[in-house]
mmCIF file with all atom_site columns, C-alpha atoms in Angstrom:
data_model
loop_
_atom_site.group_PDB
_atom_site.id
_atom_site.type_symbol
_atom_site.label_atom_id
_atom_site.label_alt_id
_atom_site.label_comp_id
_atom_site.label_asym_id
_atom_site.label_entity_id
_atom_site.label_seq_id
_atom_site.pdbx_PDB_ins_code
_atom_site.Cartn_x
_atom_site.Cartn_y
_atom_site.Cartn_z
_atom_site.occupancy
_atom_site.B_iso_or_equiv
_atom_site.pdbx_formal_charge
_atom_site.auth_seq_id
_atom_site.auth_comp_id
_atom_site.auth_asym_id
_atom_site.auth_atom_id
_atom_site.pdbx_PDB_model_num
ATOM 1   C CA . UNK D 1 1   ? 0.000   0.000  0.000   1.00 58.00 ? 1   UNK D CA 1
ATOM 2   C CA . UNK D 1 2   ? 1.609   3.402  -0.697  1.00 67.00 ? 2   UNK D CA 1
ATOM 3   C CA . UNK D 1 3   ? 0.342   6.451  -0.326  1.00 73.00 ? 3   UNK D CA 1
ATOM 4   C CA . UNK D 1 4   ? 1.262   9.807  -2.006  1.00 85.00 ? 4   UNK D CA 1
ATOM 5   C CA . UNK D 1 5   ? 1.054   12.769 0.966   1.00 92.00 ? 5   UNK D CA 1
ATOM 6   C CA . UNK D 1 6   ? 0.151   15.849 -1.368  1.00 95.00 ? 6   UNK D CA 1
ATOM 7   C CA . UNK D 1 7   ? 0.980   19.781 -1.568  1.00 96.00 ? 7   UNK D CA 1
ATOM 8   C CA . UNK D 1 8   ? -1.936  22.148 -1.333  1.00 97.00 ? 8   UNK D CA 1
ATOM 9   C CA . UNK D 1 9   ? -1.705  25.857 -1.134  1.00 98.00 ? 9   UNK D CA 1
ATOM 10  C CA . UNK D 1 10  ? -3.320  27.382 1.615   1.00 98.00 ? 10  UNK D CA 1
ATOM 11  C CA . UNK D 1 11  ? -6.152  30.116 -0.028  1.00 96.00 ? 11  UNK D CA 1
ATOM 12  C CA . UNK D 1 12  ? -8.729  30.944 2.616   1.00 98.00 ? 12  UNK D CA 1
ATOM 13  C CA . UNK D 1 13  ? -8.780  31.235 6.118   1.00 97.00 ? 13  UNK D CA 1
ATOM 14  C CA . UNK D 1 14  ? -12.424 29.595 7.779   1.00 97.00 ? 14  UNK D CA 1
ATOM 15  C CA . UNK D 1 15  ? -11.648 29.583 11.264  1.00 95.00 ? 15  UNK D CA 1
ATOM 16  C CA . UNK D 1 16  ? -9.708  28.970 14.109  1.00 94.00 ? 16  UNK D CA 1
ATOM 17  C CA . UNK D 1 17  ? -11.017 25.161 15.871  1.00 90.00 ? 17  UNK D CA 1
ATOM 18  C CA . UNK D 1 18  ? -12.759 25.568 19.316  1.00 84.00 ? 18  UNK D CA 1
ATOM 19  C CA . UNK D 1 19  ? -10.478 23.476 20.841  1.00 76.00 ? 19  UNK D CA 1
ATOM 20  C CA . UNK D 1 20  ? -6.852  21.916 21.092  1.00 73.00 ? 20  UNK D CA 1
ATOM 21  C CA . UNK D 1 21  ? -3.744  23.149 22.384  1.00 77.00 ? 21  UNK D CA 1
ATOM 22  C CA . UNK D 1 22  ? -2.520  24.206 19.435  1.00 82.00 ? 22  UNK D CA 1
ATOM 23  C CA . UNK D 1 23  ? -5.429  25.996 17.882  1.00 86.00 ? 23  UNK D CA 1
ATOM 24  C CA . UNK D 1 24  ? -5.892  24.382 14.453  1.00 93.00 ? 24  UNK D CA 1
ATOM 25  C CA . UNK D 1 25  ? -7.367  26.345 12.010  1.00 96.00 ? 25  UNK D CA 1
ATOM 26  C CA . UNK D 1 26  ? -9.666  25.003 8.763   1.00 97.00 ? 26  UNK D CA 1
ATOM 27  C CA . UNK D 1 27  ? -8.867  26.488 5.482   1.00 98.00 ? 27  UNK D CA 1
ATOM 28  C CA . UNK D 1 28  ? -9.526  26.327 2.129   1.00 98.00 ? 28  UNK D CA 1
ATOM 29  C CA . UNK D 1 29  ? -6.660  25.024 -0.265  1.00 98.00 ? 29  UNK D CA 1
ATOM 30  C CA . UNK D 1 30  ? -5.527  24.536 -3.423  1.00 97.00 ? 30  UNK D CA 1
ATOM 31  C CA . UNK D 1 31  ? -4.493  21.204 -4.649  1.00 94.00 ? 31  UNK D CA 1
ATOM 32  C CA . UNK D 1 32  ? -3.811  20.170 -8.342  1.00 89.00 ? 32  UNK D CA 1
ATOM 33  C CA . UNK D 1 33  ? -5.652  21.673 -11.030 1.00 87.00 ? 33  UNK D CA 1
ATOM 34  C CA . UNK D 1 34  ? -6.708  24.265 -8.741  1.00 89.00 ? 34  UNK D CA 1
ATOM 35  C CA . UNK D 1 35  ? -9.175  21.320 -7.089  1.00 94.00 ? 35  UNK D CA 1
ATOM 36  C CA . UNK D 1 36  ? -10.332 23.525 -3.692  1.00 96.00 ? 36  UNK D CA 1
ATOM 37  C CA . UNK D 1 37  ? -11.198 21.066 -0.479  1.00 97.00 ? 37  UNK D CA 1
ATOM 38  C CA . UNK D 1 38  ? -10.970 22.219 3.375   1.00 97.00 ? 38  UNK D CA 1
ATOM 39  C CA . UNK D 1 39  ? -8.589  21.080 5.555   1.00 97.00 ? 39  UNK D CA 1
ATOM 40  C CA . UNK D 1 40  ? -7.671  21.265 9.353   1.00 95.00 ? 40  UNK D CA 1
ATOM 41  C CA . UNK D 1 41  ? -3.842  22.477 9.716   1.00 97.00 ? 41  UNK D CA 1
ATOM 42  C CA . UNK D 1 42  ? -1.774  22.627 12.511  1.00 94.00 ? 42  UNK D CA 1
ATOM 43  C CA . UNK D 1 43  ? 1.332   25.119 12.220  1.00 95.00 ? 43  UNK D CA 1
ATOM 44  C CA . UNK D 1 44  ? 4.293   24.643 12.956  1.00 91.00 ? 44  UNK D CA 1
ATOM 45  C CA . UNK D 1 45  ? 4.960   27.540 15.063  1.00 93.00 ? 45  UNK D CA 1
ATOM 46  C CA . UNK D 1 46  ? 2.185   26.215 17.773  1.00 90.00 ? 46  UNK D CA 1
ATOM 47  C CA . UNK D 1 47  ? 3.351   22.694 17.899  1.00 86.00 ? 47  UNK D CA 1
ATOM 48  C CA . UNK D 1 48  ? 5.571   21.303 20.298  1.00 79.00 ? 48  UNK D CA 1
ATOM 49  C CA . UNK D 1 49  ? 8.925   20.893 18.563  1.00 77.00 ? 49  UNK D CA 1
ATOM 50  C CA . UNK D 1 50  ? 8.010   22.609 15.709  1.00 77.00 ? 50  UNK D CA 1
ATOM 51  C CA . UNK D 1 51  ? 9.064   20.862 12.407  1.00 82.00 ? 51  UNK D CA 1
ATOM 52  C CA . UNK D 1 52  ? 9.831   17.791 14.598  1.00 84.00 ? 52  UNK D CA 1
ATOM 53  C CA . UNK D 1 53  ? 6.760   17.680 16.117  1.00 85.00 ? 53  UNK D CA 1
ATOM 54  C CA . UNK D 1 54  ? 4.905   18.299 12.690  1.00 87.00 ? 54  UNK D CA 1
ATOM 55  C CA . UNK D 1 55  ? 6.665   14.719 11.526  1.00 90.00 ? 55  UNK D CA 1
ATOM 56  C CA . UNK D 1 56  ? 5.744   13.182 14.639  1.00 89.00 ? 56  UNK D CA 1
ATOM 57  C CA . UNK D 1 57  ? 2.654   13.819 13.698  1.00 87.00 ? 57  UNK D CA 1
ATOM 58  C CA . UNK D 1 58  ? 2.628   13.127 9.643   1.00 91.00 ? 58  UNK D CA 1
ATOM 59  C CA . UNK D 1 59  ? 4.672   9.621  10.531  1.00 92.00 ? 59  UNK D CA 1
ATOM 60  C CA . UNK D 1 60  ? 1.940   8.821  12.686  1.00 92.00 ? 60  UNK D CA 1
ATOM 61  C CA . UNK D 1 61  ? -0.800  9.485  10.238  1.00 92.00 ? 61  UNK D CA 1
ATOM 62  C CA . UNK D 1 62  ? 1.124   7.324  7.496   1.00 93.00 ? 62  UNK D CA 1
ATOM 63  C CA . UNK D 1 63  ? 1.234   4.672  10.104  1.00 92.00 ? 63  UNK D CA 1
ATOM 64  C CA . UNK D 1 64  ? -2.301  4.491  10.916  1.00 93.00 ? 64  UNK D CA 1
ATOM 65  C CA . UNK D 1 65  ? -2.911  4.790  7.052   1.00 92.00 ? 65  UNK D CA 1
ATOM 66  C CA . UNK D 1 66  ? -0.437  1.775  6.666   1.00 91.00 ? 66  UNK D CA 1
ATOM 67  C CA . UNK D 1 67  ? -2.602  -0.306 9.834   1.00 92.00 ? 67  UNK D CA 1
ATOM 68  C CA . UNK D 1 68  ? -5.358  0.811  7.995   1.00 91.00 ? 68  UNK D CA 1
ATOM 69  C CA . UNK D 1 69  ? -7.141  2.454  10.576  1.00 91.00 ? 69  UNK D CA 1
ATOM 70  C CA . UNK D 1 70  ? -9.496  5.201  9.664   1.00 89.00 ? 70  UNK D CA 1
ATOM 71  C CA . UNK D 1 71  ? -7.748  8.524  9.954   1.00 92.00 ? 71  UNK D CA 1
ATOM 72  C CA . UNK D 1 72  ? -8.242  11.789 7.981   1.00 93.00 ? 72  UNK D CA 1
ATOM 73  C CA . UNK D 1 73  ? -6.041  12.331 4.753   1.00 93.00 ? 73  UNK D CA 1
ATOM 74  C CA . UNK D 1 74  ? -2.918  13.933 5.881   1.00 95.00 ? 74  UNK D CA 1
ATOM 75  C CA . UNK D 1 75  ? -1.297  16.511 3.260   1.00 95.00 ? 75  UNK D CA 1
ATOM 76  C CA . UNK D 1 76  ? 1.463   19.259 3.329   1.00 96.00 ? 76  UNK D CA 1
ATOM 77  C CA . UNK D 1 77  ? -0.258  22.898 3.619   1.00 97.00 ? 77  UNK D CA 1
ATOM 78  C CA . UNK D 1 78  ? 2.122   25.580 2.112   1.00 98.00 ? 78  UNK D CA 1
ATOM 79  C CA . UNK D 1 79  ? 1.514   29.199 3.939   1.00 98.00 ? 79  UNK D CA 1
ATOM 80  C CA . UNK D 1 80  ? 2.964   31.915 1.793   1.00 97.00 ? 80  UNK D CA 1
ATOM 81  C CA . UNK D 1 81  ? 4.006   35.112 3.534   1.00 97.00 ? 81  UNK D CA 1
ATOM 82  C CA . UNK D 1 82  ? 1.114   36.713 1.396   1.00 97.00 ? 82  UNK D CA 1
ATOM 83  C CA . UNK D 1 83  ? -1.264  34.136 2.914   1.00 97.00 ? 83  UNK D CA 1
ATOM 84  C CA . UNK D 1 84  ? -0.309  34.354 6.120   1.00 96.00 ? 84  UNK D CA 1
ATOM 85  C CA . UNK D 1 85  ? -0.309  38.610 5.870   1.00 95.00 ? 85  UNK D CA 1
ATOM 86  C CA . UNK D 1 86  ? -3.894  38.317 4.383   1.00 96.00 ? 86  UNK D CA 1
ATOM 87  C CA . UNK D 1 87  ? -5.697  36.761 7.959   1.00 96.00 ? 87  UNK D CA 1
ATOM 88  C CA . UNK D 1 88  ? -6.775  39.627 9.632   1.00 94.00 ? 88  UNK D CA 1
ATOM 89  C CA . UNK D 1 89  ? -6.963  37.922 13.370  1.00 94.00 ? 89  UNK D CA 1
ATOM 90  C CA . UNK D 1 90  ? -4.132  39.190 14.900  1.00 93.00 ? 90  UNK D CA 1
ATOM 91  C CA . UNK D 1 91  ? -3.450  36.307 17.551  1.00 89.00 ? 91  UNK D CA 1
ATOM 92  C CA . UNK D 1 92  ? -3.830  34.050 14.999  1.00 93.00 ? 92  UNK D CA 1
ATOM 93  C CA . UNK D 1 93  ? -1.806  36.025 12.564  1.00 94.00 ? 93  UNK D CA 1
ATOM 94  C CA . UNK D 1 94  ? 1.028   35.800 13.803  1.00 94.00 ? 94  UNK D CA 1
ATOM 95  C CA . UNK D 1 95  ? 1.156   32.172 14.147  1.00 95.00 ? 95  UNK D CA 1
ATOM 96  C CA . UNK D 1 96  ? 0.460   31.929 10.648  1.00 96.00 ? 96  UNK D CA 1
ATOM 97  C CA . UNK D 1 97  ? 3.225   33.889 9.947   1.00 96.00 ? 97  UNK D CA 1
ATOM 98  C CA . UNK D 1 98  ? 5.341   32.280 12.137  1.00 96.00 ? 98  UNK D CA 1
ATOM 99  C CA . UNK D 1 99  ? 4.640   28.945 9.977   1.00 96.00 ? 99  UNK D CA 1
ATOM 100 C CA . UNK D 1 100 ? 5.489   29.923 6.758   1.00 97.00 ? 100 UNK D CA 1
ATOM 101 C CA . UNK D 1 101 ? 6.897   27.646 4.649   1.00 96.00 ? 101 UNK D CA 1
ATOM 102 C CA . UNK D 1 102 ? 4.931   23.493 4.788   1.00 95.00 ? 102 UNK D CA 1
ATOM 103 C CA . UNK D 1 103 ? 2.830   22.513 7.759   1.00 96.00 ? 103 UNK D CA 1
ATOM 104 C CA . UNK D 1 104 ? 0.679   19.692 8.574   1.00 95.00 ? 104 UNK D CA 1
ATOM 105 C CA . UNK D 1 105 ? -2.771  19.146 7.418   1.00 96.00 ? 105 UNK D CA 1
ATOM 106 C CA . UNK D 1 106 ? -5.950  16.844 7.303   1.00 95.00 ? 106 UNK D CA 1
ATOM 107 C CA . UNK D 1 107 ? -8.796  16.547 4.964   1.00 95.00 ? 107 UNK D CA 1
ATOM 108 C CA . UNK D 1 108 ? -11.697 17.891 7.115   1.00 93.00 ? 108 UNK D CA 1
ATOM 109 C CA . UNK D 1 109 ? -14.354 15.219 7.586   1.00 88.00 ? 109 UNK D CA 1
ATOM 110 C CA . UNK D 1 110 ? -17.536 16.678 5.856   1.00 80.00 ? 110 UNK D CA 1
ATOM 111 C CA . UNK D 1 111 ? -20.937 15.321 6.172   1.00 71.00 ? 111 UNK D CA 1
ATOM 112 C CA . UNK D 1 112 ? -21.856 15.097 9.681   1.00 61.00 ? 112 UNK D CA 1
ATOM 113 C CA . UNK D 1 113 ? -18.990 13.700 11.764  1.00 61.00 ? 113 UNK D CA 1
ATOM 114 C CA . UNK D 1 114 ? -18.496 15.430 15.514  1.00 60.00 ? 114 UNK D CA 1
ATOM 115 C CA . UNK D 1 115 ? -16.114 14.832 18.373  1.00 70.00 ? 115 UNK D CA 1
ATOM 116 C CA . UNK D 1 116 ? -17.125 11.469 19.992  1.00 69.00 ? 116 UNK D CA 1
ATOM 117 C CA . UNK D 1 117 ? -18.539 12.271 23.553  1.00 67.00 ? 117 UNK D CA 1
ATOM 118 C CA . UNK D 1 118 ? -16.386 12.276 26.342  1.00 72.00 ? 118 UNK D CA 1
ATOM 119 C CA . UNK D 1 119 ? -19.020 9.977  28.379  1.00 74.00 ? 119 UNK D CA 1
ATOM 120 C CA . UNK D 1 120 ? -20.467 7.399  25.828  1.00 75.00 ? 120 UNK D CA 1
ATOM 121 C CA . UNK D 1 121 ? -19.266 3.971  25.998  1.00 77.00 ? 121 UNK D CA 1
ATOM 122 C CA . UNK D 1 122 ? -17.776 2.547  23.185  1.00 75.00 ? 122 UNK D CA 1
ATOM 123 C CA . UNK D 1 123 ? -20.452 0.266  20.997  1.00 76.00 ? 123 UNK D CA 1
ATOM 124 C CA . UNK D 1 124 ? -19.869 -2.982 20.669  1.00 74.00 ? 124 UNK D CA 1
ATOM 125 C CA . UNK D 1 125 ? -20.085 -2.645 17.055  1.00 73.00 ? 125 UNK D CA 1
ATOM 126 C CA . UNK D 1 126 ? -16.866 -0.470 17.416  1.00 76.00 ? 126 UNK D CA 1
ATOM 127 C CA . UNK D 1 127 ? -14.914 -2.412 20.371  1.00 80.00 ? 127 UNK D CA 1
ATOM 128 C CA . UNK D 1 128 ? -11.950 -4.044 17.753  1.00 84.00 ? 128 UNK D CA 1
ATOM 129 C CA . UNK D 1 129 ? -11.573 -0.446 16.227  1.00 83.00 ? 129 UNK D CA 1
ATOM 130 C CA . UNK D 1 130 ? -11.639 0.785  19.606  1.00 81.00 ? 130 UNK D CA 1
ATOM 131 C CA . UNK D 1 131 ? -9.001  -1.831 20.894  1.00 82.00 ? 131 UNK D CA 1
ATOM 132 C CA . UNK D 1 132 ? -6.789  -1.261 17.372  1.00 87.00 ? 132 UNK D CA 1
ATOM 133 C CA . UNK D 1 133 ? -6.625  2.326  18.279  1.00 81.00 ? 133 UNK D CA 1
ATOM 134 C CA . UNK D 1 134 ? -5.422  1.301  22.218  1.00 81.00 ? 134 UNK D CA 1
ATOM 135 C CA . UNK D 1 135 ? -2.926  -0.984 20.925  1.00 85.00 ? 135 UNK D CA 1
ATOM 136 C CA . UNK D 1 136 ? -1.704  2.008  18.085  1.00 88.00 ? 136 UNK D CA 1
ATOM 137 C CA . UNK D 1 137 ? -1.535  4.484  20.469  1.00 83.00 ? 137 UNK D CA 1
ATOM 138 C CA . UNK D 1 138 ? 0.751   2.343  22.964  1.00 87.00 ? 138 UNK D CA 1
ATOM 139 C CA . UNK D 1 139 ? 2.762   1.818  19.850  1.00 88.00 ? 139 UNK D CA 1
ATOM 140 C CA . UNK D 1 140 ? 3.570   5.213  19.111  1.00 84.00 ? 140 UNK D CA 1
ATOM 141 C CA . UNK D 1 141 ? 3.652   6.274  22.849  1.00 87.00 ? 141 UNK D CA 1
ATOM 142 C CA . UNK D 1 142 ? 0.728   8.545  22.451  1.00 81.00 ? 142 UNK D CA 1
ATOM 143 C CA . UNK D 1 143 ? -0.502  10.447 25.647  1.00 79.00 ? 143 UNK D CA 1
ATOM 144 C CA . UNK D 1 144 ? -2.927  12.378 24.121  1.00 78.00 ? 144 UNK D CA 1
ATOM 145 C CA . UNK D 1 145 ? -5.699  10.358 23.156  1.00 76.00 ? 145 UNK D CA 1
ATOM 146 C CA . UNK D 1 146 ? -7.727  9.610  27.140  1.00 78.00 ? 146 UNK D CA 1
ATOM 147 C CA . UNK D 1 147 ? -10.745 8.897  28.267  1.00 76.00 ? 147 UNK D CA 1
ATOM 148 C CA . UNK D 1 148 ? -11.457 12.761 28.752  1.00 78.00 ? 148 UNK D CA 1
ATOM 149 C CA . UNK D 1 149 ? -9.614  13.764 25.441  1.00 76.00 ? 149 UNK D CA 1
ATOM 150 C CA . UNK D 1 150 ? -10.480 11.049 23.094  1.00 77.00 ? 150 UNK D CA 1
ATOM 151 C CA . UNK D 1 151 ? -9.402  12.639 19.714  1.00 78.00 ? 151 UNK D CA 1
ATOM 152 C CA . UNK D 1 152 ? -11.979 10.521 18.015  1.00 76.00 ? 152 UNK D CA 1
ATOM 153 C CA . UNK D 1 153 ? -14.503 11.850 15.462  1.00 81.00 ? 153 UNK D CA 1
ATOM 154 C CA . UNK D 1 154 ? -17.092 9.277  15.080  1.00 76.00 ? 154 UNK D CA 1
ATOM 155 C CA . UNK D 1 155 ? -19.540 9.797  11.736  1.00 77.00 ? 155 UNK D CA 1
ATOM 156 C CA . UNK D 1 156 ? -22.688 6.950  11.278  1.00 73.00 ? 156 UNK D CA 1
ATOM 157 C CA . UNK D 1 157 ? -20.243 3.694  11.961  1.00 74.00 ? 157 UNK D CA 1
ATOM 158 C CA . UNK D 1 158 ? -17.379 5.161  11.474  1.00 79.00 ? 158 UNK D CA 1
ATOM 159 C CA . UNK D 1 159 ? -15.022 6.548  13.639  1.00 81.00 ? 159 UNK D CA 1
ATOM 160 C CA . UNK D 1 160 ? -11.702 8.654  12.698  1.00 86.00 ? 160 UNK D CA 1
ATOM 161 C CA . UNK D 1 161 ? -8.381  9.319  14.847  1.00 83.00 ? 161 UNK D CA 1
ATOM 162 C CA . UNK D 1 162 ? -6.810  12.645 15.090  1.00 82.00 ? 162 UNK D CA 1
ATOM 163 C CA . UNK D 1 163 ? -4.079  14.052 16.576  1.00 77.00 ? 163 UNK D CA 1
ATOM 164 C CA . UNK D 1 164 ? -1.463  12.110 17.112  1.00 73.00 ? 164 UNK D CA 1
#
């Protein structure tokens, strides 16, 4: 199974995500033949180790890919200083200019997924995918992803991992 991680041009800023450390932001990019699809991006300048922890995070996602668990496309979001001028929220801004140059992105999962609840159960329908993502998250060492934090978007029977 390979997998080709692609370039896209950041072109429009949406908005800043409610929550997460490092404030992830959706925006609109460009991809080949000037094909526009969202994505959520996390920039370098907010992430823990910067580039380092930006590969932490893209390895990861071509891992999971690889185990074929169900994880957002990951891609390469390039912020041009002209991009990163253009967003008028100061705060945020700056971190965008602080990231210039590739980042880390995922395709944003359209069509009614949400964060999975903090206090439902898992369904038994979902109990291997929930134990594959246990067993992948020992394997990478992967704090993040608790029983208050799950990093799990769940959409009709599916259910997607994020953040690394």
């Amino acid at each position: 199974m390979s997998f080709k991680i692609p370039t896209l041009e950041a072109y429009q800023f949406n908005r800043e995500l409610p929550s997460g450390r490092t404030k992830p932001c959706v925006l609109t990019c460009l991809g080949e033949r000037s094909k526009i699809s969202e994505h959520v991006v996390k920039f370098r300048s907010a992430v823990n180790f910067n580039e380092t922890g930006l590969t932490c995070e893209l390895v990861s996602a071509l891992l999971a890919k690889k185990l074929e668990l169900c994880i957002p496309d990951p891609s390469f979001i390039s912020i041009t200083p002209e991009f990163a001028e253009s967003v008028s929220i100061p705060r945020i801004s700056s971190v965008i200019q602080a990231s210039v140059g590739l980042n880390f992105g995922s395709a944003l999962i359209l069509g009614g997924s949400s964060t999975w609840p903090v206090d439902k159960p898992v369904t038994p329908f979902l109990e291997e995918d929930a134990s594959e993502i246990i067993a992948f998250d020992a394997m990478i060492q992967n704090p993040d992803r608790r029983t208050d934090k799950p990093n799990v978007l769940s959409k009709s029977k599916e259910i997607y991992i994020i953040d690394h």
